[in-house]
Amino acid sequence: MKIYTRTGDKGTTSLFTGKRVSKNDVFIETLGTVDEGNSSIGMAISLLPKEPFYQQIKEQLEVIQHALFDVGAALATPRTSQHAKKLEKTRFDQEEIRLVEKWIDQMETELPPLKNFILPGGHSAGAALHLSRSIIRRAERLVVPLYEQADVVEDILIYLNRLSDYLFVVSRFVNFHLNVPETAWEPHKCSSLN
């Protein structure tokens, strides 16, 4: 099968329903943002240290990458315009939410309490995870109107919200274990430089 099909050459693509839509349709924009978040997680994985300690983080992130494909399948199957068989095939389960919450709780037991807002950054893997968090937050914002018109289940919205929390915590976790200090936000820092 060739990678190019020429079917999108005029700026349209297909949802899983078979319906052709513009490539700037809200569903495609949301799918693209989820894909962007998934790709950024792949970049973060590639930047994780190779030591065995970080293998568990890598495995968690790969599970999340699979879950984001599930999110994409659900987004490509608007609930208001599809029959039960396709909806079942592209369902999204609460199990994914519970798993991410469990990982957050486990990591937070090792982290010092957060007393300030922190700047995104640190080790290259930690910084990449912060970037992933911000992309997933954008995906969440794009999902809100789809949820409000009943085209996506609430679990997708909850998952993206929880996932951005996880990505924040795991970025801190990676930086903490690599002894890279967090930089606290200093309000009006530019003023202090004069």
Tab-separated table of N, CA, C and O in Angstrom, residues 63-64 66-68 70 92-101 103 159 162:
chain	number	residue	atom	x	y	z
A	63	VAL	N	2.324	3.354	26.861
A	63	VAL	CA	0.912	3.015	27.089
A	63	VAL	C	0.048	4.228	26.749
A	63	VAL	O	-1.003	4.119	26.103
A	64	ILE	N	0.504	5.403	27.165
A	64	ILE	CA	-0.218	6.644	26.873
A	64	ILE	C	-0.283	6.891	25.369
A	64	ILE	O	-1.320	7.315	24.846
A	66	HIS	N	-0.415	4.678	23.045
A	66	HIS	CA	-1.483	3.798	22.535
A	66	HIS	C	-2.856	4.376	22.867
A	66	HIS	O	-3.761	4.371	22.028
A	67	ALA	N	-3.004	4.868	24.103
A	67	ALA	CA	-4.290	5.450	24.520
A	67	ALA	C	-4.635	6.664	23.663
A	67	ALA	O	-5.811	6.883	23.338
A	68	LEU	N	-3.639	7.441	23.274
A	68	LEU	CA	-3.912	8.615	22.431
A	68	LEU	C	-4.375	8.204	21.035
A	68	LEU	O	-5.152	8.922	20.406
A	70	ASP	N	-6.289	5.594	20.684
A	70	ASP	CA	-7.690	5.299	21.002
A	70	ASP	C	-8.517	6.582	21.048
A	70	ASP	O	-9.650	6.624	20.566
A	92	PHE	N	-13.843	4.513	24.338
A	92	PHE	CA	-12.726	4.886	25.204
A	92	PHE	C	-13.125	4.555	26.631
A	92	PHE	O	-14.208	4.915	27.076
A	93	ASP	N	-12.248	3.845	27.338
A	93	ASP	CA	-12.592	3.298	28.646
A	93	ASP	C	-12.039	4.120	29.814
A	93	ASP	O	-10.944	4.676	29.725
A	94	GLN	N	-12.773	4.122	30.920
A	94	GLN	CA	-12.341	4.813	32.134
A	94	GLN	C	-11.084	4.201	32.730
A	94	GLN	O	-10.382	4.851	33.508
A	95	GLU	N	-10.799	2.970	32.367
A	95	GLU	CA	-9.610	2.284	32.861
A	95	GLU	C	-8.351	3.110	32.592
A	95	GLU	O	-7.430	3.156	33.407
A	96	GLU	N	-8.306	3.780	31.440
A	96	GLU	CA	-7.153	4.606	31.080
A	96	GLU	C	-6.991	5.758	32.076
A	96	GLU	O	-5.878	6.120	32.454
A	97	ILE	N	-8.097	6.345	32.492
A	97	ILE	CA	-8.065	7.460	33.454
A	97	ILE	C	-7.531	6.969	34.790
A	97	ILE	O	-6.641	7.591	35.388
A	98	ARG	N	-8.047	5.852	35.257
A	98	ARG	CA	-7.630	5.306	36.558
A	98	ARG	C	-6.142	4.968	36.572
A	98	ARG	O	-5.454	5.184	37.571
A	99	LEU	N	-5.641	4.454	35.459
A	99	LEU	CA	-4.228	4.087	35.378
A	99	LEU	C	-3.338	5.327	35.493
A	99	LEU	O	-2.359	5.341	36.244
A	100	VAL	N	-3.681	6.378	34.781
A	100	VAL	CA	-2.909	7.623	34.833
A	100	VAL	C	-2.952	8.218	36.246
A	100	VAL	O	-1.939	8.695	36.766
A	101	GLU	N	-4.125	8.173	36.888
A	101	GLU	CA	-4.238	8.671	38.262
A	101	GLU	C	-3.348	7.872	39.208
A	101	GLU	O	-2.704	8.438	40.103
A	103	TRP	N	-0.544	6.327	38.461
A	103	TRP	CA	0.849	6.727	38.218
A	103	TRP	C	1.162	8.084	38.842
A	103	TRP	O	2.229	8.281	39.408
A	159	TYR	N	-9.845	12.259	30.409
A	159	TYR	CA	-8.535	11.659	30.170
A	159	TYR	C	-7.507	12.720	29.774
A	159	TYR	O	-6.386	12.734	30.303
A	162	ARG	N	-6.560	14.732	32.827
A	162	ARG	CA	-5.705	13.966	33.723
A	162	ARG	C	-4.335	13.722	33.114
A	162	ARG	O	-3.320	13.742	33.808
